[in-house]
PDB file of C-alpha atoms in Angstrom:
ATOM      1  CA  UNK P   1     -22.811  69.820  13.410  1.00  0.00           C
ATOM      2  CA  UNK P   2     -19.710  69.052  10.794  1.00  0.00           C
ATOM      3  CA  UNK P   3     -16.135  70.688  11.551  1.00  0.00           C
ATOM      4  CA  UNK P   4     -15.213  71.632   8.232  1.00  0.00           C
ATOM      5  CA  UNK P   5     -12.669  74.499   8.440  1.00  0.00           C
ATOM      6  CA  UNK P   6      -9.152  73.728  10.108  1.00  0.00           C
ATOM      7  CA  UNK P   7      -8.982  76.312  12.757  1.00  0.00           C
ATOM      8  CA  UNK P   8     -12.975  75.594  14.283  1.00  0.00           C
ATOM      9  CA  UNK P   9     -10.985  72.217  14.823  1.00  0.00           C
ATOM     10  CA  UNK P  10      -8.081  73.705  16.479  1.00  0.00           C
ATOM     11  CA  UNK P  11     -10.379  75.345  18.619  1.00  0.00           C
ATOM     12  CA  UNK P  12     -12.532  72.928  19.852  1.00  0.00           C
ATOM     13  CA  UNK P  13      -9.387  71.075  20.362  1.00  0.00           C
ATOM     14  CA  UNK P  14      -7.991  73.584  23.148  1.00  0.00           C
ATOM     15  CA  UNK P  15     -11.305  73.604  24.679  1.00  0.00           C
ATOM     16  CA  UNK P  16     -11.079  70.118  25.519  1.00  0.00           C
ATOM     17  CA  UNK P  17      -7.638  69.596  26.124  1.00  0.00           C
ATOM     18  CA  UNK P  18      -6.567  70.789  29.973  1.00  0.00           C
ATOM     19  CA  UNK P  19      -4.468  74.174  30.839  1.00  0.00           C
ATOM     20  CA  UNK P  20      -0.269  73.398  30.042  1.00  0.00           C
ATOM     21  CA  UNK P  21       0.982  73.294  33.735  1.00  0.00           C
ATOM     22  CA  UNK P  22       4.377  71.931  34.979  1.00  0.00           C
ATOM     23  CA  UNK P  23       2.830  68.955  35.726  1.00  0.00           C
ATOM     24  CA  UNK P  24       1.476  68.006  31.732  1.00  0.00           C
ATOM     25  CA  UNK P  25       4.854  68.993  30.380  1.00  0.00           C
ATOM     26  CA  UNK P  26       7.765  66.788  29.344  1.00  0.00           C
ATOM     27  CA  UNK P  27      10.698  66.993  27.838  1.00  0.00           C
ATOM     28  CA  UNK P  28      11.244  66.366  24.116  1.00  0.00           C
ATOM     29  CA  UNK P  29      12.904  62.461  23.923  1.00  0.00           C
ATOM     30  CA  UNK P  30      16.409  61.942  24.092  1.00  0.00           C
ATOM     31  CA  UNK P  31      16.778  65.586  24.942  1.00  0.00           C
ATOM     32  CA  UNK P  32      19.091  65.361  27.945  1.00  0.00           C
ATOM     33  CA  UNK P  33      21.520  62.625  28.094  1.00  0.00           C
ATOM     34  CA  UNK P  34      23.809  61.644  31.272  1.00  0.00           C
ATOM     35  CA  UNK P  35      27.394  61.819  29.951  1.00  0.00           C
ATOM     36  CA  UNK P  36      28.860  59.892  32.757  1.00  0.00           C
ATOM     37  CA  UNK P  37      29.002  56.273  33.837  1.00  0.00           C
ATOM     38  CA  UNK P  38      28.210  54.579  36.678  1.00  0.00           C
ATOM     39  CA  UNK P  39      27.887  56.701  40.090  1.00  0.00           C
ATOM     40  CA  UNK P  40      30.267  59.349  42.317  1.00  0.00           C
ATOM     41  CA  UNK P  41      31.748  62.304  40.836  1.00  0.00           C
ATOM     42  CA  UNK P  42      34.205  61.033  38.995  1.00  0.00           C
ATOM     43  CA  UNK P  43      32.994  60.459  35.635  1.00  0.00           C
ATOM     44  CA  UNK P  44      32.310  56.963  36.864  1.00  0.00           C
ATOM     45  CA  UNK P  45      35.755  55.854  36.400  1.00  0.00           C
ATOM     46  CA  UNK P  46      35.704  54.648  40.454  1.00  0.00           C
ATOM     47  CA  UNK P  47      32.126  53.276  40.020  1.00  0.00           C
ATOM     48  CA  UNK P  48      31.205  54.937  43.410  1.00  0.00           C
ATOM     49  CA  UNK P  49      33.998  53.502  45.357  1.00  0.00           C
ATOM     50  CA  UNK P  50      35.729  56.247  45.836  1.00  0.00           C
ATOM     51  CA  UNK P  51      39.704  57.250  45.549  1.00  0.00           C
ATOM     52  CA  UNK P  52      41.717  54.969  47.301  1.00  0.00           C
ATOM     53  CA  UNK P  53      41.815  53.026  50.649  1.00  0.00           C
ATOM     54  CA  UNK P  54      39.240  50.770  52.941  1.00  0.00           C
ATOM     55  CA  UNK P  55      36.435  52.917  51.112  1.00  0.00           C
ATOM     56  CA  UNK P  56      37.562  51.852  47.724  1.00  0.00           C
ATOM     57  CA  UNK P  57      38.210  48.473  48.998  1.00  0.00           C
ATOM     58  CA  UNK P  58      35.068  47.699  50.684  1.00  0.00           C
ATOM     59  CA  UNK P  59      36.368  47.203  53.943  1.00  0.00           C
ATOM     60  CA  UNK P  60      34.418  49.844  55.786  1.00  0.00           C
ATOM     61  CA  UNK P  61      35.378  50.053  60.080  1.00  0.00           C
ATOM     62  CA  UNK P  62      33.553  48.282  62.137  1.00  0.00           C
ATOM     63  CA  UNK P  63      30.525  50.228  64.075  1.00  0.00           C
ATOM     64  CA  UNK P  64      31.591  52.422  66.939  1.00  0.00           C
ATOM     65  CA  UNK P  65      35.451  52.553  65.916  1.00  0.00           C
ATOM     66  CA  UNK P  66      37.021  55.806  65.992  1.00  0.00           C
ATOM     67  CA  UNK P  67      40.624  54.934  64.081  1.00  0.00           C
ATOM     68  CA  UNK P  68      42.093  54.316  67.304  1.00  0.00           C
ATOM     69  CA  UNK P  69      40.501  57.383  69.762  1.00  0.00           C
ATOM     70  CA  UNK P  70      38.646  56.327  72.567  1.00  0.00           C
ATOM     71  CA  UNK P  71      35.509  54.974  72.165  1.00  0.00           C
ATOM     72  CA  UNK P  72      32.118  57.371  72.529  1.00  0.00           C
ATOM     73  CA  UNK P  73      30.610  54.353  74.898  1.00  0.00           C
ATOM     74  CA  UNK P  74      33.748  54.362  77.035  1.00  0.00           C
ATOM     75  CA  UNK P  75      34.681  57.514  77.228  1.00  0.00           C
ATOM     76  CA  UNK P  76      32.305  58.539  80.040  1.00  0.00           C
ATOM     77  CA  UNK P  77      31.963  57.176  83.536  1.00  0.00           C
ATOM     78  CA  UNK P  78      29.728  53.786  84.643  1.00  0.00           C
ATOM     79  CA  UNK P  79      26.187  55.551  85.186  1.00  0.00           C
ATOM     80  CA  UNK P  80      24.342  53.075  87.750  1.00  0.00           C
ATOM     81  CA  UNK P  81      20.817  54.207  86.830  1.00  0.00           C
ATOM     82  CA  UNK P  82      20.928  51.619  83.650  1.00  0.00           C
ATOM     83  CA  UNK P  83      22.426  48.586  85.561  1.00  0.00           C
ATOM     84  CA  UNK P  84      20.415  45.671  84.176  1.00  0.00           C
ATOM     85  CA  UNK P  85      18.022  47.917  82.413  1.00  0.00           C
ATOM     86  CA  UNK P  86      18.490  44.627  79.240  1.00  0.00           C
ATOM     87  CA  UNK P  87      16.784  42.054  82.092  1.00  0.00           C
ATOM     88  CA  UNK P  88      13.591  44.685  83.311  1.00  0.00           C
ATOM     89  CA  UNK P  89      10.707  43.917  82.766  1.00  0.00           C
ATOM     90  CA  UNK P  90       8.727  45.329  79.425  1.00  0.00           C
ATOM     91  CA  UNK P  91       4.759  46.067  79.988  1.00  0.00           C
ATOM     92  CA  UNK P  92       3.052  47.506  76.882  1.00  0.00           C
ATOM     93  CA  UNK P  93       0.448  50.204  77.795  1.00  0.00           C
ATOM     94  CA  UNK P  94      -3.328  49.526  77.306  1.00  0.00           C
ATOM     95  CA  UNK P  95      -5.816  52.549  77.982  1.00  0.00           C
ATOM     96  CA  UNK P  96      -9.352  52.024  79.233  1.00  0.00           C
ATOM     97  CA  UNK P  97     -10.604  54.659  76.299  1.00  0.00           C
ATOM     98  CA  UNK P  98      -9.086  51.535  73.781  1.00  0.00           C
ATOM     99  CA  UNK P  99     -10.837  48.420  76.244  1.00  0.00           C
ATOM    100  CA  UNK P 100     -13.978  50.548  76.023  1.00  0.00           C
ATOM    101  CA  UNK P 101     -13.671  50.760  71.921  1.00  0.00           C
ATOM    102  CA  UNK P 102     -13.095  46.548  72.535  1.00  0.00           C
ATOM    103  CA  UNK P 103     -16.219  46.278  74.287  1.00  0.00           C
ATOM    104  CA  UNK P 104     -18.171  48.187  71.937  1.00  0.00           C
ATOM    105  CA  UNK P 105     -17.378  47.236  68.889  1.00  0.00           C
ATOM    106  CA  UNK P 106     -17.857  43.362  70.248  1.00  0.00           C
ATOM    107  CA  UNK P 107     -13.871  42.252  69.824  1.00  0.00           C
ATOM    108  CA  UNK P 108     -14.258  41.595  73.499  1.00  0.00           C
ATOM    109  CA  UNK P 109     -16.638  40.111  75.824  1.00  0.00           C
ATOM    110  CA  UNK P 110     -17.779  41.798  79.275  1.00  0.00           C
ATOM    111  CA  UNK P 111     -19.903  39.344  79.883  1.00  0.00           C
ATOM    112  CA  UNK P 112     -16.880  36.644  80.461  1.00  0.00           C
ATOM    113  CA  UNK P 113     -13.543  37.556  82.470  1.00  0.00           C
ATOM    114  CA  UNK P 114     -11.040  39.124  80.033  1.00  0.00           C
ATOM    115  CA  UNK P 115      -7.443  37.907  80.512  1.00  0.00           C
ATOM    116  CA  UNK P 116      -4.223  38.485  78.446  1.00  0.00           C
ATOM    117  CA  UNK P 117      -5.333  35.772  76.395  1.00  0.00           C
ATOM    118  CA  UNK P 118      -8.563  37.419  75.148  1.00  0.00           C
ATOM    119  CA  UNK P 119      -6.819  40.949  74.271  1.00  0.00           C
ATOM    120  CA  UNK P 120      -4.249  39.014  72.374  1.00  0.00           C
ATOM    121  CA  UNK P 121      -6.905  37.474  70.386  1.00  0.00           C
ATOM    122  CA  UNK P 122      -8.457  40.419  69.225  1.00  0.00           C
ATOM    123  CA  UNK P 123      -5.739  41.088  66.972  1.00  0.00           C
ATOM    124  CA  UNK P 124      -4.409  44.551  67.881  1.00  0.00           C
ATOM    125  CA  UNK P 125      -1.964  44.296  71.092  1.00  0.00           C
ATOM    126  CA  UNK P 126       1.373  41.815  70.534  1.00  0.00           C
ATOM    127  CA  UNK P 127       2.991  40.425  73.665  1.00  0.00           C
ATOM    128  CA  UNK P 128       6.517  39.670  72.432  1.00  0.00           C
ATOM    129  CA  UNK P 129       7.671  37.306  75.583  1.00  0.00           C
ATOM    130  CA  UNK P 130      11.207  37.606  73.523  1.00  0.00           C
ATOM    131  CA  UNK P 131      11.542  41.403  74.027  1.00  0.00           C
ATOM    132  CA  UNK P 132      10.704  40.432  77.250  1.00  0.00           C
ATOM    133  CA  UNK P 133       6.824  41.692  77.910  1.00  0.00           C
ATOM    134  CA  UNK P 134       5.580  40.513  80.798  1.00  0.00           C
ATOM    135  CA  UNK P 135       2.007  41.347  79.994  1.00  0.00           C
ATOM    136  CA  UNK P 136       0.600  44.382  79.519  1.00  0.00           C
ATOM    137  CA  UNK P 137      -0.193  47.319  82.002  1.00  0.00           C
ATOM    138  CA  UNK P 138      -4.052  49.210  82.209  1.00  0.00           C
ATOM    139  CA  UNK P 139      -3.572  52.978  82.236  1.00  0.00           C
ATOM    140  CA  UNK P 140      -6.071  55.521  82.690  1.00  0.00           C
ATOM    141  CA  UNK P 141      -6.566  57.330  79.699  1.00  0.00           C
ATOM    142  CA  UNK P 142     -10.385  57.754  79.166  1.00  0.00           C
ATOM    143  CA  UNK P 143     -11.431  56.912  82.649  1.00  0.00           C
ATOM    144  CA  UNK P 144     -13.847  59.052  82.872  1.00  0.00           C
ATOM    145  CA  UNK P 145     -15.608  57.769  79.919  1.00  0.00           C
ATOM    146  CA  UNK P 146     -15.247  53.799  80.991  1.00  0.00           C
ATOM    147  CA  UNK P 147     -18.587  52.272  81.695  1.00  0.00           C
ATOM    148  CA  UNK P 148     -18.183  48.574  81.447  1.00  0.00           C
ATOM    149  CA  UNK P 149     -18.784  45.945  84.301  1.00  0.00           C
ATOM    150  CA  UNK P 150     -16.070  43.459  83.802  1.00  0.00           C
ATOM    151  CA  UNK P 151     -13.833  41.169  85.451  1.00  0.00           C
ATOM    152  CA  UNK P 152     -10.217  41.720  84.339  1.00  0.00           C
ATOM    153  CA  UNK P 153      -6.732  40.900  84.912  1.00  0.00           C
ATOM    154  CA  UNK P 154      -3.525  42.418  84.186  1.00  0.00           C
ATOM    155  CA  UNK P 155      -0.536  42.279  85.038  1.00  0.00           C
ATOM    156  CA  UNK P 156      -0.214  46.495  86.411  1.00  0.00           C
ATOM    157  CA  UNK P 157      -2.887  49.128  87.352  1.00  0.00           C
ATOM    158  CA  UNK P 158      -2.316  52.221  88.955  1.00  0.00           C
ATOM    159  CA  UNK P 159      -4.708  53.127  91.647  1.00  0.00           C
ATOM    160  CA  UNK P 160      -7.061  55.664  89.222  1.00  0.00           C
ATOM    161  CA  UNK P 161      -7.787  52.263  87.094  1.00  0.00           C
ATOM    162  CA  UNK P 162      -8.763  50.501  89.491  1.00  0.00           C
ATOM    163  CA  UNK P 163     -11.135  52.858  90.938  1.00  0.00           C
ATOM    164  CA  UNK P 164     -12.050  53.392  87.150  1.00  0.00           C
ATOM    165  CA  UNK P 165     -13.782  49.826  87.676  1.00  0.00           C
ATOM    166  CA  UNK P 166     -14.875  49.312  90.635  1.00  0.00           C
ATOM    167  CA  UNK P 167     -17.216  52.395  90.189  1.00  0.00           C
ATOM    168  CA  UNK P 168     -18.990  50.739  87.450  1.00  0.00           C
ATOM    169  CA  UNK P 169     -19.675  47.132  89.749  1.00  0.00           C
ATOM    170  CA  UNK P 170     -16.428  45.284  88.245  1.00  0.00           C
ATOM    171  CA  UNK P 171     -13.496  43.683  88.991  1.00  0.00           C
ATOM    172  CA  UNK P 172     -10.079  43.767  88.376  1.00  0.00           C
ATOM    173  CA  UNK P 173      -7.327  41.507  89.510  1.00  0.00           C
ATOM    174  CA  UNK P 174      -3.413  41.625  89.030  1.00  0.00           C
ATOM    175  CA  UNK P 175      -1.517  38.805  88.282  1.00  0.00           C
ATOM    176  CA  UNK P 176       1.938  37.754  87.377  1.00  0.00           C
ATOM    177  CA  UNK P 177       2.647  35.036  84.214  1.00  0.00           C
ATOM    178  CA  UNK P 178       6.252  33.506  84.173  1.00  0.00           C
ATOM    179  CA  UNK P 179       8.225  33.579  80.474  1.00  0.00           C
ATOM    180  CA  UNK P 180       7.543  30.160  79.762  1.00  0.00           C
ATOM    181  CA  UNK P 181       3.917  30.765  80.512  1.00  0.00           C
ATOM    182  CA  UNK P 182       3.607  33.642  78.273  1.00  0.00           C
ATOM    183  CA  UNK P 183       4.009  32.082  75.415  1.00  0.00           C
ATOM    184  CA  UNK P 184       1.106  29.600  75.872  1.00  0.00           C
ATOM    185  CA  UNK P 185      -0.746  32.622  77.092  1.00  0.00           C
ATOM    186  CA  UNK P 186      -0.513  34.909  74.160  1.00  0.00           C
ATOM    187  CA  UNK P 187      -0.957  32.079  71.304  1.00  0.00           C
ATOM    188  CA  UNK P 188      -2.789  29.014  73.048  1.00  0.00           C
ATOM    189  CA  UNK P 189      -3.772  27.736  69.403  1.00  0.00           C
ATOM    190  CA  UNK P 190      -0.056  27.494  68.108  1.00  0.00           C
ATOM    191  CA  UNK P 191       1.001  25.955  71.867  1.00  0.00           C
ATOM    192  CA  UNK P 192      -1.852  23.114  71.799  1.00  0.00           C
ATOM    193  CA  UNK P 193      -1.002  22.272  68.182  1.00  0.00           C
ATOM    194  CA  UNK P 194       2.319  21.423  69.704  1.00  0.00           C
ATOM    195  CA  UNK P 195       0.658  18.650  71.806  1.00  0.00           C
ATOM    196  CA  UNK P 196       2.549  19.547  74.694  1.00  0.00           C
ATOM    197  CA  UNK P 197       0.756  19.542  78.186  1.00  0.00           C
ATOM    198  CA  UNK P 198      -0.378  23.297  79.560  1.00  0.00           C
ATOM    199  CA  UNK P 199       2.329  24.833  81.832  1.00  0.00           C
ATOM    200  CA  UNK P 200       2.398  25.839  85.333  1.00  0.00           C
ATOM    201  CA  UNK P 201       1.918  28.956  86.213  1.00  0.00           C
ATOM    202  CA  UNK P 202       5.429  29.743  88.769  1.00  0.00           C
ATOM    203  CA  UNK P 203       5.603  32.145  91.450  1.00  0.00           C
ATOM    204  CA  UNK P 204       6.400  35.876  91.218  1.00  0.00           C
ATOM    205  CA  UNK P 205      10.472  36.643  91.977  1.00  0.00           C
ATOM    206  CA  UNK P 206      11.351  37.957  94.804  1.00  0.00           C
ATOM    207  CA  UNK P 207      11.334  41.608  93.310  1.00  0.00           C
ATOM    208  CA  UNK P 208       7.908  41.329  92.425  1.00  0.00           C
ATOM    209  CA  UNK P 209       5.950  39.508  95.561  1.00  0.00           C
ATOM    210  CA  UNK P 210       5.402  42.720  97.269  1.00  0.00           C
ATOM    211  CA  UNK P 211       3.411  43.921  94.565  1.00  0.00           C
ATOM    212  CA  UNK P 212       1.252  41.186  93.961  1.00  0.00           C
ATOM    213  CA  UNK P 213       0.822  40.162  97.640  1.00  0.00           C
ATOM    214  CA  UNK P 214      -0.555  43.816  98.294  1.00  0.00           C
ATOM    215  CA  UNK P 215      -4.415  44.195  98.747  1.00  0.00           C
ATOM    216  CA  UNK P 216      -4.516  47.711  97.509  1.00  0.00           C
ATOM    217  CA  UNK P 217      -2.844  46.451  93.653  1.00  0.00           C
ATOM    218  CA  UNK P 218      -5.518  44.081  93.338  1.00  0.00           C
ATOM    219  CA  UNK P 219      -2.698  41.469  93.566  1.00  0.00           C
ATOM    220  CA  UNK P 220      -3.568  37.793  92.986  1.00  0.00           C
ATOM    221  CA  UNK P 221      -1.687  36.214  95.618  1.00  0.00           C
ATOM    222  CA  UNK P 222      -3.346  39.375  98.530  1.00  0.00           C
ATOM    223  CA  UNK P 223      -5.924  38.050 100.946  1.00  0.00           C
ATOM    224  CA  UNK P 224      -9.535  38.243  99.844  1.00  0.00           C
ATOM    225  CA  UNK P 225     -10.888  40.015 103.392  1.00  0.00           C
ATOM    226  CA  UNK P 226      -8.303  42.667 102.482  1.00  0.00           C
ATOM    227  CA  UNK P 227      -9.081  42.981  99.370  1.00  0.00           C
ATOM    228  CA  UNK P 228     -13.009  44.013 100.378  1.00  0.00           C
ATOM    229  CA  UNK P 229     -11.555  46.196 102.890  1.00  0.00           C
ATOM    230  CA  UNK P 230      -9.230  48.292 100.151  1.00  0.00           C
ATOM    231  CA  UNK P 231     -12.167  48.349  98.084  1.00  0.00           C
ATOM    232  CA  UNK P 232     -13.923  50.693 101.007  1.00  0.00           C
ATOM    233  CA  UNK P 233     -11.171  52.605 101.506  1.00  0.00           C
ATOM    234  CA  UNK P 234     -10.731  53.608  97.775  1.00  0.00           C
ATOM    235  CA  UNK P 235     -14.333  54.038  96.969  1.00  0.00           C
ATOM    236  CA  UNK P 236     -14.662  56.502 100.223  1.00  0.00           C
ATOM    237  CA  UNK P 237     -11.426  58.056  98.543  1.00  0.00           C
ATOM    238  CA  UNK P 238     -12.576  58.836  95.155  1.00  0.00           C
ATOM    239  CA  UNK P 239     -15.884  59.689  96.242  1.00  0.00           C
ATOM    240  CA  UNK P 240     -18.080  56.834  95.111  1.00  0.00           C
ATOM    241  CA  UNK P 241     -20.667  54.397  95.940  1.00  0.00           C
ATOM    242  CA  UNK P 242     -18.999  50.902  95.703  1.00  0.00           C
ATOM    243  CA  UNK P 243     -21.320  48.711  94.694  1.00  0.00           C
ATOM    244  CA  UNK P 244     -22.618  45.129  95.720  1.00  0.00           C
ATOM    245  CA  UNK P 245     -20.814  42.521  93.940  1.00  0.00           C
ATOM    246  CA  UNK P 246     -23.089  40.069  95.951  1.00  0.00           C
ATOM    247  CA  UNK P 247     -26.303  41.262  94.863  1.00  0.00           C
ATOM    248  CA  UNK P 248     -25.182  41.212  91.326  1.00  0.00           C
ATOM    249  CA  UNK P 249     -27.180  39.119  88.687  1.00  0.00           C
ATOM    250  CA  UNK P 250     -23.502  38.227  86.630  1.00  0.00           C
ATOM    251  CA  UNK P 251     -21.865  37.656  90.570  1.00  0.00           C
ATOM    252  CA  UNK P 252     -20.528  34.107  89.293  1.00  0.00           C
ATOM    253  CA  UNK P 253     -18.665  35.860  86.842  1.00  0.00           C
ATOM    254  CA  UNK P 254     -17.359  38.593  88.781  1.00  0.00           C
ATOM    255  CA  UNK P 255     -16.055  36.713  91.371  1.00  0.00           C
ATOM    256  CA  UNK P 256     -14.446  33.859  89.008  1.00  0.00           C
ATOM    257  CA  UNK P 257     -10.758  33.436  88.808  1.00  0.00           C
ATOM    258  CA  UNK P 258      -7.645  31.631  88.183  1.00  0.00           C
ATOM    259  CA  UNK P 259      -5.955  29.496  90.579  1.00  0.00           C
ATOM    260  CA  UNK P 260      -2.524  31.279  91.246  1.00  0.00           C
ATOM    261  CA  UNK P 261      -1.047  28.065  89.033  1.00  0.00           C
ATOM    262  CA  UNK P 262      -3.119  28.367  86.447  1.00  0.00           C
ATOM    263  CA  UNK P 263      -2.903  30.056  83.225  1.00  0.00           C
ATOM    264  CA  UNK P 264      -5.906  29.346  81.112  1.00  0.00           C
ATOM    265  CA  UNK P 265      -9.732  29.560  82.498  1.00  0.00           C
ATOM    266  CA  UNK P 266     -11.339  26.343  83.023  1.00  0.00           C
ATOM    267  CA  UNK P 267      -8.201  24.139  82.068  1.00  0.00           C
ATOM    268  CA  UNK P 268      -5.556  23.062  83.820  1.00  0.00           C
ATOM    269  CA  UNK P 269      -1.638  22.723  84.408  1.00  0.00           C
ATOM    270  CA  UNK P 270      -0.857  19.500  82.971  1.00  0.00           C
ATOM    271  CA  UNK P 271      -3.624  18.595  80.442  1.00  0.00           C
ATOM    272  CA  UNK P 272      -2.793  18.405  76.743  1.00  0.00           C
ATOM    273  CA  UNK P 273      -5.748  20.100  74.124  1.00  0.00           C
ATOM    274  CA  UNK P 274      -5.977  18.261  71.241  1.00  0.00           C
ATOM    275  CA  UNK P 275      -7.227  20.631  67.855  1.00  0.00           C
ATOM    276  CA  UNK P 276      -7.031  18.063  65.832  1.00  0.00           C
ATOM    277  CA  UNK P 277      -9.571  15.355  67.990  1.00  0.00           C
ATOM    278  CA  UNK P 278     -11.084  18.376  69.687  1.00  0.00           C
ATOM    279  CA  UNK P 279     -10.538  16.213  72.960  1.00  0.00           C
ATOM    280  CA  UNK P 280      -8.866  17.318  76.288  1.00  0.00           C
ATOM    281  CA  UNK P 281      -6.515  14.553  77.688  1.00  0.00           C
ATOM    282  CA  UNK P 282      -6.127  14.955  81.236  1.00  0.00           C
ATOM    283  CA  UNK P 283      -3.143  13.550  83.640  1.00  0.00           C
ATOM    284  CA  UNK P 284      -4.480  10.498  85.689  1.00  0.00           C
ATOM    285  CA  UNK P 285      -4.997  11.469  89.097  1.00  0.00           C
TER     286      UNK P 285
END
């Protein structure tokens, strides 16, 4: 059907065309023009510096200077709750509700011990040895929901986590990693590309060797017979059947671990990985 007559046009026209709002508006071009130059409130005659002194100068006071008061930082006594607080040791939080969403969606492996190494390869958790992390700490957000059987370590678990998995048949193991260490640990591919042979794993300090030398943290360095005997006494605890790690089809996994020098599973202190020849070259014996 033609338009012929002007106004059918017009019509058909608004019919189409969407409702005037606020937001399908403009102004008419060239319609409102800024009189003044540059920025501040002066016209911009001081081009934002202001009116006189270290303002218009650019020489702004240092950070913390209070023209000659006392500082805010030293104007209250020593408080000897934050001595050395810049040295303590950092440990980022990992819930078992986020390793369970690992192990199901496949970025980790319960059928192989999990490490620091594996949940920095999945992508999501940064250890920043730097900022000084020292590994990361199991908490026990979504332990009632955690079903896996795995063999872990970490470097902190409160006593709920660990009962979180040893009532499913796994295992989980503290252990401490040294500075120099970490850095190997939480990027193996960019520390073999250096060529540079795998470091040894040092001993805890002194403020740490009652925690890992304590059966009931799961602690590395903690004698195994304890260890089976703190597994009793926190199963009849929490109210749960432990069950037999010895009559367990995957018991060569469960029970495998590091050597308290060792930092990487099934390689050594002292052998260099080659990427680039895909070889291992070991130290001569």
């Amino acid at each position: 059907m033609s338009i012929k007559h002007t106004t059918e046009k017009a019509l058909q026209m608004l019919r189409t065309l969407p409702r005037v709002t606020i937001g399908n508006i403009r102004d008419n071009p060239q319609s409102k023009q800024n009189p003044k130059r540059g920025r501040g409130q002066h016209g911009g005659d001081k081009h934002g510096a202001g009116n006189k002194g270290s303002g218009q100068r650019q020489n702004y006071m240092r950070l913390g200077y209070e023209t000659g008061n006392t500082p805010f930082y030293m104007r209250f006594s020593y408080e000897p709750y934050y001595k050395g607080h810049h040295l303590k040791r950092e440990y980022p939080p990992i819930s078992l509700h986020q390793l369970q969403k690992l192990i199901d969606t496949d970025r980790l492996n319960a059928r192989a011990p999990i490490d620091l190494t594996t949940i920095c390869n999945t992508g999501l958790f940064a250890i920043r040895p730097d900022l000084l992390h020292h590994g990361v700490q199991l908490t026990d957000e979504g332990a009632d929901d955690f079903n896996a059987k795995i063999n872990i370590e970490v470097q902190h678990a409160p006593e709920s986590v660990i009962a979180a998995i040893e009532r499913n048949g796994g295992v989980i193991r503290t252990a401490y990693y040294d500075p120099h260490s970490l850095y190997a640990v939480v990027n193996p591919k960019k520390w073999f590309e250096k060529g540079v042979p795998i470091p040894r794993r040092m001993l805890p300090p002194q403020d740490a060797v009652a925690y890992y030398t304590d059966a009931r943290n799961r602690g590395y360095l903690a004698d195994p017979d304890q260890i089976s005997q703190e597994r009793l006494v926190l199963a009849q605890k929490y109210g749960y059947t432990l069950p037999k790690i010895e009559d367990d089809p995957d018991y060569a996994m469960l029970t495998e671990a590091k050597d308290p020098r060792q930092i990487f599973y099934g390689l050594n202190p002292g052998w260099v990985i080659s990427l680039k020849d895909r070889a291992i070259i070991r130290e001569k014996q």
